[in-house]
Amino acid sequence: MTHLHNKTKELVNTLTDDERIKSVKKPKWIGYTQAKKIHKKLEDLRDYPTNLRMPNLLLIGDSNNGKTALLNKFTTTNPSFIIEETQELVLPALMVQAPPEPDEKRFYNIILENLYAPYKSSEKIEMRQQRTIHLLKKLNVKILIIDEIHHLLAGTISKQRLFLNVLKFISNELQISLICSGTREAFNAIQTDPQLANRFEPKVLPKWNNDEEYLRLLASFERILPLKNPSHLIENSLCSLILSKSEGLLGEISKILELSTILAIETGIEKINKNILENIDYTPPSERKKMIFR
Ligand SMILES: Nc1ncnc2c1ncn2[C@@H]1O[C@H](COP(=O)(O)OP(=O)(O)OP(=O)(O)O)[C@@H](O)[C@H]1O
Ligand SMILES: [Mg+2]
């Protein structure tokens, strides 16, 4: 089983089929090139010397293409720690989801909740803001990640503007980097504020194409899918079929491979081939939309 990663080989050798199927359903992480590049960029921002004009980053990509997974990975690899000498608690990165609409109060609530800090619903917004700023400072947060920033667009233009001002205020007051992540529309929302626009460097997670990077991704997947036989996913007919079914989205590629692995285990074929790919219970994203409107 030279086609497998050592850890995966061990799983195949020790687990029952049912256990193997369970293991396939667990979240997987593959460090593809663009993810590694963005991860490195986030580390640079984390270590950036504090100044009055901190650089920010805007992570843009289609839905289901790996934005949240990437940011989660960064957050979990940067957990809180205590500085021995000063006994100070440091939380390098805090990740929150933007409120469902651009609402300043809810935004503070979300940050406070993520920091396990209680708040009273009667507490005035100014107090809530002060406390949020105070806590983020006290915890030495260096990077504030706000996922689903396109929620901003669910409000009127004036509410959007107000919310962008809050982001600017937090970034200036704390001198930390903001990482906002969302779909392409989020880019337009941020562009409406010229001052913010030139402080956010856009980074894109593009859809996958049939190129070397995609083949590398498939090869990495193959090493962690617990199948006894090699599938040679990078062979032309298989890689094209997976790409067309997935419509170039990482989440769909992952789902297709998960379903195929399960079917390959259940049928005893123990590898992914064209027949398996054609027999999984899977509907491509655009077909799903059509089914609903049919
Ligand atoms: N690095 C990775 N390695 C393997 N699978 C991944 C990776 N990143 C993402 N995935 C898969 O893609 C799926 C979708 O990823 P994610 O939730 O991060 O997308 P998203 O871009 O945040 O989507 P949305 O805009 O809808 O929130 C994940 O559930 C996971 O299965
Ligand atoms: Mg997401």
mmCIF file of C-alpha atoms and ligand atoms in Angstrom:
data_model
loop_
_atom_site.group_PDB
_atom_site.id
_atom_site.type_symbol
_atom_site.label_atom_id
_atom_site.label_comp_id
_atom_site.label_asym_id
_atom_site.label_seq_id
_atom_site.Cartn_x
_atom_site.Cartn_y
_atom_site.Cartn_z
ATOM 1 C CA MET A 1 0.000 0.000 0.000
ATOM 2 C CA THR A 2 2.672 2.473 -1.037
ATOM 3 C CA HIS A 3 -0.071 4.766 -2.350
ATOM 4 C CA LEU A 4 -1.023 5.678 1.225
ATOM 5 C CA HIS A 5 0.311 8.001 3.876
ATOM 6 C CA ASN A 6 1.772 6.003 6.801
ATOM 7 C CA LYS A 7 -1.017 7.056 9.156
ATOM 8 C CA THR A 8 -3.666 6.082 6.608
ATOM 9 C CA LYS A 9 -1.964 2.740 6.026
ATOM 10 C CA GLU A 10 -2.223 2.073 9.721
ATOM 11 C CA LEU A 11 -5.960 2.871 9.647
ATOM 12 C CA VAL A 12 -6.504 0.478 6.745
ATOM 13 C CA ASN A 13 -4.601 -2.250 8.576
ATOM 14 C CA THR A 14 -6.332 -1.883 11.917
ATOM 15 C CA LEU A 15 -9.901 -0.633 11.392
ATOM 16 C CA THR A 16 -13.021 -2.593 10.474
ATOM 17 C CA ASP A 17 -14.839 -1.496 7.307
ATOM 18 C CA ASP A 18 -17.435 0.360 9.368
ATOM 19 C CA GLU A 19 -14.769 2.179 11.320
ATOM 20 C CA ARG A 20 -12.973 3.033 8.110
ATOM 21 C CA ILE A 21 -16.171 4.492 6.675
ATOM 22 C CA LYS A 22 -16.602 6.574 9.822
ATOM 23 C CA SER A 23 -13.046 7.850 9.533
ATOM 24 C CA VAL A 24 -13.623 9.009 5.943
ATOM 25 C CA LYS A 25 -16.438 11.263 7.120
ATOM 26 C CA LYS A 26 -14.145 13.237 9.425
ATOM 27 C CA PRO A 27 -12.935 16.652 8.216
ATOM 28 C CA LYS A 28 -9.743 16.469 6.221
ATOM 29 C CA TRP A 29 -7.036 19.044 5.741
ATOM 30 C CA ILE A 30 -4.833 19.278 2.713
ATOM 31 C CA GLY A 31 -2.256 22.032 2.603
ATOM 32 C CA TYR A 32 -2.616 23.071 -1.031
ATOM 33 C CA THR A 33 -0.292 25.811 -2.317
ATOM 34 C CA GLN A 34 -2.674 28.782 -2.133
ATOM 35 C CA ALA A 35 -3.752 27.788 1.401
ATOM 36 C CA LYS A 36 -0.123 27.601 2.470
ATOM 37 C CA LYS A 37 0.596 31.005 0.905
ATOM 38 C CA ILE A 38 -2.338 32.629 2.686
ATOM 39 C CA HIS A 39 -1.415 30.895 5.943
ATOM 40 C CA LYS A 40 2.076 32.377 5.646
ATOM 41 C CA LYS A 41 0.590 35.812 4.949
ATOM 42 C CA LEU A 42 -1.547 35.505 8.094
ATOM 43 C CA GLU A 43 1.543 34.624 10.113
ATOM 44 C CA ASP A 44 3.262 37.731 8.742
ATOM 45 C CA LEU A 45 0.313 39.868 9.805
ATOM 46 C CA ARG A 46 0.304 38.235 13.237
ATOM 47 C CA ASP A 47 3.956 39.216 13.688
ATOM 48 C CA TYR A 48 3.653 42.617 12.039
ATOM 49 C CA PRO A 49 5.067 45.432 14.172
ATOM 50 C CA THR A 50 2.292 47.494 15.678
ATOM 51 C CA ASN A 51 1.752 50.786 13.891
ATOM 52 C CA LEU A 52 -0.965 53.294 13.247
ATOM 53 C CA ARG A 53 -1.882 51.832 9.913
ATOM 54 C CA MET A 54 -2.062 48.081 10.187
ATOM 55 C CA PRO A 55 -2.443 46.102 6.958
ATOM 56 C CA ASN A 56 -5.620 44.065 6.603
ATOM 57 C CA LEU A 57 -6.558 41.158 4.414
ATOM 58 C CA LEU A 58 -9.711 40.332 2.509
ATOM 59 C CA LEU A 59 -10.120 36.671 1.654
ATOM 60 C CA ILE A 60 -12.480 36.205 -1.263
ATOM 61 C CA GLY A 61 -13.814 33.020 -2.771
ATOM 62 C CA ASP A 62 -16.877 31.166 -3.945
ATOM 63 C CA SER A 63 -19.001 29.453 -1.360
ATOM 64 C CA ASN A 64 -17.785 25.965 -0.351
ATOM 65 C CA ASN A 65 -14.269 26.576 -1.581
ATOM 66 C CA GLY A 66 -12.283 26.469 1.657
ATOM 67 C CA LYS A 67 -12.273 29.973 3.189
ATOM 68 C CA THR A 68 -13.583 29.039 6.641
ATOM 69 C CA ALA A 69 -11.513 25.836 6.749
ATOM 70 C CA LEU A 70 -8.356 27.823 6.040
ATOM 71 C CA LEU A 71 -9.096 30.460 8.678
ATOM 72 C CA ASN A 72 -10.052 27.774 11.217
ATOM 73 C CA LYS A 73 -6.790 26.024 10.550
ATOM 74 C CA PHE A 74 -4.891 29.240 11.219
ATOM 75 C CA THR A 75 -6.852 29.929 14.408
ATOM 76 C CA THR A 76 -6.334 26.432 15.784
ATOM 77 C CA THR A 77 -2.628 26.516 15.033
ATOM 78 C CA ASN A 78 -2.420 29.786 16.954
ATOM 79 C CA PRO A 79 -4.038 28.952 20.293
ATOM 80 C CA SER A 80 -3.813 31.096 23.413
ATOM 81 C CA PHE A 81 -0.713 30.842 25.584
ATOM 82 C CA ILE A 82 0.797 32.408 28.696
ATOM 83 C CA ILE A 83 4.034 34.402 28.678
ATOM 84 C CA GLU A 84 6.089 32.795 31.467
ATOM 85 C CA GLU A 85 7.816 35.953 32.748
ATOM 86 C CA THR A 86 4.784 38.199 32.915
ATOM 87 C CA GLN A 87 2.056 35.553 33.291
ATOM 88 C CA GLU A 88 0.207 37.474 30.591
ATOM 89 C CA LEU A 89 -2.390 35.644 28.546
ATOM 90 C CA VAL A 90 -2.001 35.985 24.776
ATOM 91 C CA LEU A 91 -4.625 35.132 22.205
ATOM 92 C CA PRO A 92 -2.883 35.677 18.842
ATOM 93 C CA ALA A 93 -5.961 35.210 16.670
ATOM 94 C CA LEU A 94 -9.665 35.511 17.352
ATOM 95 C CA MET A 95 -12.121 34.311 14.738
ATOM 96 C CA VAL A 96 -15.775 35.385 14.711
ATOM 97 C CA GLN A 97 -18.616 35.351 12.241
ATOM 98 C CA ALA A 98 -20.041 38.662 11.089
ATOM 99 C CA PRO A 99 -23.553 39.221 12.474
ATOM 100 C CA PRO A 100 -26.339 38.380 9.989
ATOM 101 C CA GLU A 101 -26.697 42.111 9.278
ATOM 102 C CA PRO A 102 -24.366 45.067 9.845
ATOM 103 C CA ASP A 103 -25.292 45.673 13.450
ATOM 104 C CA GLU A 104 -22.653 47.142 15.726
ATOM 105 C CA LYS A 105 -24.202 45.905 18.966
ATOM 106 C CA ARG A 106 -24.523 42.345 17.727
ATOM 107 C CA PHE A 107 -20.951 42.473 16.504
ATOM 108 C CA TYR A 108 -19.697 43.310 20.000
ATOM 109 C CA ASN A 109 -21.962 40.628 21.460
ATOM 110 C CA ILE A 110 -20.412 38.056 19.139
ATOM 111 C CA ILE A 111 -16.869 39.041 20.123
ATOM 112 C CA LEU A 112 -17.757 39.036 23.825
ATOM 113 C CA GLU A 113 -19.448 35.640 23.508
ATOM 114 C CA ASN A 114 -16.383 34.234 21.772
ATOM 115 C CA LEU A 115 -14.271 35.462 24.666
ATOM 116 C CA TYR A 116 -16.716 33.956 27.183
ATOM 117 C CA ALA A 117 -17.330 37.462 28.526
ATOM 118 C CA PRO A 118 -20.847 37.962 29.848
ATOM 119 C CA TYR A 119 -22.814 41.077 28.902
ATOM 120 C CA LYS A 120 -26.148 42.493 29.984
ATOM 121 C CA SER A 121 -28.729 43.176 27.310
ATOM 122 C CA SER A 122 -29.345 46.562 28.948
ATOM 123 C CA GLU A 123 -25.676 47.525 28.620
ATOM 124 C CA LYS A 124 -25.231 50.666 26.512
ATOM 125 C CA ILE A 125 -23.505 50.255 23.185
ATOM 126 C CA GLU A 126 -20.633 52.579 24.211
ATOM 127 C CA MET A 127 -19.948 50.424 27.259
ATOM 128 C CA ARG A 128 -20.076 47.275 25.188
ATOM 129 C CA GLN A 129 -17.635 48.789 22.728
ATOM 130 C CA GLN A 130 -15.268 49.848 25.518
ATOM 131 C CA ARG A 131 -15.363 46.427 27.082
ATOM 132 C CA THR A 132 -14.767 44.700 23.763
ATOM 133 C CA ILE A 133 -11.766 46.918 23.033
ATOM 134 C CA HIS A 134 -10.456 46.478 26.558
ATOM 135 C CA LEU A 135 -10.702 42.693 26.426
ATOM 136 C CA LEU A 136 -9.101 42.405 23.000
ATOM 137 C CA LYS A 137 -6.245 44.591 24.254
ATOM 138 C CA LYS A 138 -5.860 42.668 27.470
ATOM 139 C CA LEU A 139 -5.682 39.389 25.581
ATOM 140 C CA ASN A 140 -3.094 40.804 23.196
ATOM 141 C CA VAL A 141 -5.145 39.803 20.188
ATOM 142 C CA LYS A 142 -3.051 40.464 17.091
ATOM 143 C CA ILE A 143 -5.468 39.350 14.431
ATOM 144 C CA LEU A 144 -9.238 39.619 14.379
ATOM 145 C CA ILE A 145 -10.789 37.356 11.766
ATOM 146 C CA ILE A 146 -14.314 38.170 10.646
ATOM 147 C CA ASP A 147 -15.806 35.434 8.498
ATOM 148 C CA GLU A 148 -18.946 35.806 6.351
ATOM 149 C CA ILE A 149 -18.296 39.534 5.930
ATOM 150 C CA HIS A 150 -20.759 39.584 2.993
ATOM 151 C CA HIS A 151 -23.476 39.642 5.674
ATOM 152 C CA LEU A 152 -22.674 43.321 5.633
ATOM 153 C CA LEU A 153 -24.708 43.577 2.449
ATOM 154 C CA ALA A 154 -27.876 42.554 4.282
ATOM 155 C CA GLY A 155 -28.202 46.121 5.556
ATOM 156 C CA THR A 156 -28.966 49.511 4.051
ATOM 157 C CA ILE A 157 -26.086 51.538 2.607
ATOM 158 C CA SER A 158 -25.989 53.767 5.683
ATOM 159 C CA LYS A 159 -25.891 50.738 8.018
ATOM 160 C CA GLN A 160 -23.112 49.248 5.896
ATOM 161 C CA ARG A 161 -21.157 52.482 6.138
ATOM 162 C CA LEU A 162 -21.614 52.599 9.894
ATOM 163 C CA PHE A 163 -20.379 49.041 10.246
ATOM 164 C CA LEU A 164 -17.328 49.741 8.094
ATOM 165 C CA ASN A 165 -16.564 52.682 10.379
ATOM 166 C CA VAL A 166 -16.724 50.339 13.360
ATOM 167 C CA LEU A 167 -14.181 48.059 11.675
ATOM 168 C CA LYS A 168 -11.949 51.039 10.985
ATOM 169 C CA PHE A 169 -12.292 52.200 14.567
ATOM 170 C CA ILE A 170 -11.388 48.784 15.992
ATOM 171 C CA SER A 171 -8.410 48.418 13.696
ATOM 172 C CA ASN A 172 -7.106 51.917 14.566
ATOM 173 C CA GLU A 173 -7.850 51.754 18.252
ATOM 174 C CA LEU A 174 -6.273 48.343 18.778
ATOM 175 C CA GLN A 175 -3.674 48.562 16.030
ATOM 176 C CA ILE A 176 -4.384 45.005 14.993
ATOM 177 C CA SER A 177 -4.921 43.451 11.582
ATOM 178 C CA LEU A 178 -8.398 42.588 10.439
ATOM 179 C CA ILE A 179 -8.943 39.586 8.243
ATOM 180 C CA CYS A 180 -12.321 39.660 6.549
ATOM 181 C CA SER A 181 -13.553 36.742 4.532
ATOM 182 C CA GLY A 182 -16.500 36.294 2.257
ATOM 183 C CA THR A 183 -17.857 35.906 -1.229
ATOM 184 C CA ARG A 184 -17.052 38.296 -4.081
ATOM 185 C CA GLU A 185 -19.869 40.661 -3.102
ATOM 186 C CA ALA A 186 -17.995 41.392 0.126
ATOM 187 C CA PHE A 187 -15.248 42.919 -1.970
ATOM 188 C CA ASN A 188 -17.680 45.448 -3.429
ATOM 189 C CA ALA A 189 -18.994 46.326 0.025
ATOM 190 C CA ILE A 190 -15.523 47.126 1.333
ATOM 191 C CA GLN A 191 -14.647 49.043 -1.839
ATOM 192 C CA THR A 192 -17.366 51.577 -0.954
ATOM 193 C CA ASP A 193 -15.045 52.969 1.724
ATOM 194 C CA PRO A 194 -11.891 54.195 -0.049
ATOM 195 C CA GLN A 195 -9.897 54.424 3.187
ATOM 196 C CA LEU A 196 -10.653 50.817 4.056
ATOM 197 C CA ALA A 197 -10.354 49.663 0.462
ATOM 198 C CA ASN A 198 -6.680 50.519 0.242
ATOM 199 C CA ARG A 199 -5.916 48.941 3.587
ATOM 200 C CA PHE A 200 -7.395 45.571 2.648
ATOM 201 C CA GLU A 201 -5.190 43.438 0.456
ATOM 202 C CA PRO A 202 -7.428 41.037 -1.469
ATOM 203 C CA LYS A 203 -6.490 37.346 -1.631
ATOM 204 C CA VAL A 204 -8.560 35.001 -3.736
ATOM 205 C CA LEU A 205 -9.313 31.311 -3.419
ATOM 206 C CA PRO A 206 -10.161 30.642 -7.060
ATOM 207 C CA LYS A 207 -12.202 27.722 -8.343
ATOM 208 C CA TRP A 208 -10.123 24.683 -9.287
ATOM 209 C CA ASN A 209 -9.001 24.094 -12.871
ATOM 210 C CA ASN A 210 -7.506 21.076 -14.526
ATOM 211 C CA ASP A 211 -3.913 22.065 -13.896
ATOM 212 C CA GLU A 212 -0.873 20.841 -12.002
ATOM 213 C CA GLU A 213 -2.103 22.274 -8.715
ATOM 214 C CA TYR A 214 -5.384 20.372 -9.023
ATOM 215 C CA LEU A 215 -3.537 17.138 -9.769
ATOM 216 C CA ARG A 216 -1.372 17.731 -6.726
ATOM 217 C CA LEU A 217 -4.543 18.179 -4.645
ATOM 218 C CA LEU A 218 -5.977 14.883 -5.917
ATOM 219 C CA ALA A 219 -2.699 13.097 -5.261
ATOM 220 C CA SER A 220 -2.731 14.418 -1.670
ATOM 221 C CA PHE A 221 -6.338 13.271 -1.230
ATOM 222 C CA GLU A 222 -5.456 9.815 -2.514
ATOM 223 C CA ARG A 223 -2.810 9.450 0.185
ATOM 224 C CA ILE A 224 -5.334 10.047 2.970
ATOM 225 C CA LEU A 225 -8.335 8.119 1.620
ATOM 226 C CA PRO A 226 -8.235 4.736 3.386
ATOM 227 C CA LEU A 227 -8.512 2.406 0.377
ATOM 228 C CA LYS A 228 -6.531 -0.792 -0.083
ATOM 229 C CA ASN A 229 -5.880 -0.332 -3.815
ATOM 230 C CA PRO A 230 -4.447 2.697 -5.631
ATOM 231 C CA SER A 231 -7.065 4.661 -7.610
ATOM 232 C CA HIS A 232 -4.660 6.824 -9.646
ATOM 233 C CA LEU A 233 -7.000 9.789 -9.314
ATOM 234 C CA ILE A 234 -4.674 11.949 -11.388
ATOM 235 C CA GLU A 235 -5.308 9.852 -14.493
ATOM 236 C CA ASN A 236 -7.014 11.899 -17.142
ATOM 237 C CA SER A 237 -10.457 10.297 -17.197
ATOM 238 C CA LEU A 238 -10.838 10.319 -13.401
ATOM 239 C CA CYS A 239 -9.506 13.795 -12.700
ATOM 240 C CA SER A 240 -11.654 15.369 -15.435
ATOM 241 C CA LEU A 241 -14.766 13.583 -14.221
ATOM 242 C CA ILE A 242 -14.207 14.685 -10.609
ATOM 243 C CA LEU A 243 -13.569 18.257 -11.719
ATOM 244 C CA SER A 244 -16.653 18.494 -13.892
ATOM 245 C CA LYS A 245 -18.920 16.985 -11.235
ATOM 246 C CA SER A 246 -17.497 19.265 -8.539
ATOM 247 C CA GLU A 247 -17.742 22.374 -10.716
ATOM 248 C CA GLY A 248 -14.315 23.351 -9.399
ATOM 249 C CA LEU A 249 -15.259 23.707 -5.731
ATOM 250 C CA LEU A 250 -13.031 22.195 -3.069
ATOM 251 C CA GLY A 251 -15.931 21.252 -0.799
ATOM 252 C CA GLU A 252 -17.541 19.339 -3.673
ATOM 253 C CA ILE A 253 -14.280 17.594 -4.638
ATOM 254 C CA SER A 254 -13.952 16.521 -1.019
ATOM 255 C CA LYS A 255 -17.580 15.305 -0.878
ATOM 256 C CA ILE A 256 -17.269 13.344 -4.132
ATOM 257 C CA LEU A 257 -14.113 11.629 -2.889
ATOM 258 C CA GLU A 258 -15.718 10.883 0.476
ATOM 259 C CA LEU A 259 -18.803 9.273 -1.112
ATOM 260 C CA SER A 260 -16.660 7.385 -3.615
ATOM 261 C CA THR A 261 -14.363 6.042 -0.901
ATOM 262 C CA ILE A 262 -17.349 4.804 1.076
ATOM 263 C CA LEU A 263 -18.818 3.071 -1.991
ATOM 264 C CA ALA A 264 -15.413 1.581 -2.826
ATOM 265 C CA ILE A 265 -15.216 0.109 0.686
ATOM 266 C CA GLU A 266 -18.813 -1.133 0.692
ATOM 267 C CA THR A 267 -18.496 -2.840 -2.688
ATOM 268 C CA GLY A 268 -15.083 -4.309 -1.867
ATOM 269 C CA ILE A 269 -13.584 -2.715 -4.978
ATOM 270 C CA GLU A 270 -11.269 -0.745 -2.684
ATOM 271 C CA LYS A 271 -10.393 1.923 -5.222
ATOM 272 C CA ILE A 272 -12.112 4.830 -6.921
ATOM 273 C CA ASN A 273 -12.760 4.231 -10.615
ATOM 274 C CA LYS A 274 -15.091 5.680 -13.226
ATOM 275 C CA ASN A 275 -17.819 3.228 -12.324
ATOM 276 C CA ILE A 276 -17.712 4.188 -8.650
ATOM 277 C CA LEU A 277 -17.753 7.909 -9.512
ATOM 278 C CA GLU A 278 -20.793 7.397 -11.695
ATOM 279 C CA ASN A 279 -22.680 5.431 -9.074
ATOM 280 C CA ILE A 280 -22.342 7.622 -6.007
ATOM 281 C CA ASP A 281 -25.449 9.385 -4.789
ATOM 282 C CA TYR A 282 -24.241 12.864 -5.648
ATOM 283 C CA THR A 283 -25.765 15.827 -7.461
ATOM 284 C CA PRO A 284 -23.506 18.644 -8.731
ATOM 285 C CA PRO A 285 -24.282 22.079 -7.246
ATOM 286 C CA SER A 286 -25.861 23.585 -10.383
ATOM 287 C CA GLU A 287 -28.099 20.496 -10.797
ATOM 288 C CA ARG A 288 -29.232 20.920 -7.189
ATOM 289 C CA LYS A 289 -30.388 24.448 -7.987
ATOM 290 C CA LYS A 290 -32.242 23.242 -11.086
ATOM 291 C CA MET A 291 -33.959 20.474 -9.083
ATOM 292 C CA ILE A 292 -35.397 23.041 -6.697
ATOM 293 C CA PHE A 293 -36.729 25.325 -9.425
ATOM 294 C CA ARG A 294 -38.011 22.532 -11.652
HETATM 295 N N1 LIG B 1 -7.661 22.339 2.932
HETATM 296 C C1 LIG B 1 -8.676 21.507 2.760
HETATM 297 N N2 LIG B 1 -8.455 20.179 2.624
HETATM 298 C C2 LIG B 1 -9.480 19.331 2.438
HETATM 299 N N3 LIG B 1 -10.759 19.697 2.374
HETATM 300 C C3 LIG B 1 -11.051 20.999 2.503
HETATM 301 C C4 LIG B 1 -10.032 21.965 2.709
HETATM 302 N N4 LIG B 1 -10.605 23.184 2.797
HETATM 303 C C5 LIG B 1 -11.921 22.978 2.655
HETATM 304 N N5 LIG B 1 -12.208 21.677 2.478
HETATM 305 C C6 LIG B 1 -13.532 21.093 2.266
HETATM 306 O O1 LIG B 1 -14.361 22.067 1.674
HETATM 307 C C7 LIG B 1 -15.547 22.274 2.443
HETATM 308 C C8 LIG B 1 -15.953 23.704 2.355
HETATM 309 O O2 LIG B 1 -14.981 24.532 2.936
HETATM 310 P P1 LIG B 1 -15.364 25.862 3.718
HETATM 311 O O3 LIG B 1 -16.484 25.631 4.651
HETATM 312 O O4 LIG B 1 -14.112 26.373 4.289
HETATM 313 O O5 LIG B 1 -15.864 26.775 2.526
HETATM 314 P P2 LIG B 1 -16.196 28.332 2.509
HETATM 315 O O6 LIG B 1 -15.394 28.918 1.396
HETATM 316 O O7 LIG B 1 -16.013 28.901 3.862
HETATM 317 O O8 LIG B 1 -17.728 28.341 2.103
HETATM 318 P P3 LIG B 1 -18.882 29.405 2.502
HETATM 319 O O9 LIG B 1 -18.597 30.671 1.738
HETATM 320 O O10 LIG B 1 -20.123 28.755 2.050
HETATM 321 O O11 LIG B 1 -18.812 29.606 3.975
HETATM 322 C C9 LIG B 1 -15.156 21.811 3.851
HETATM 323 O O12 LIG B 1 -16.274 21.344 4.527
HETATM 324 C C10 LIG B 1 -14.170 20.698 3.567
HETATM 325 O O13 LIG B 1 -14.872 19.505 3.339
HETATM 326 MG MG MG B 2 -17.344 29.684 5.237
#
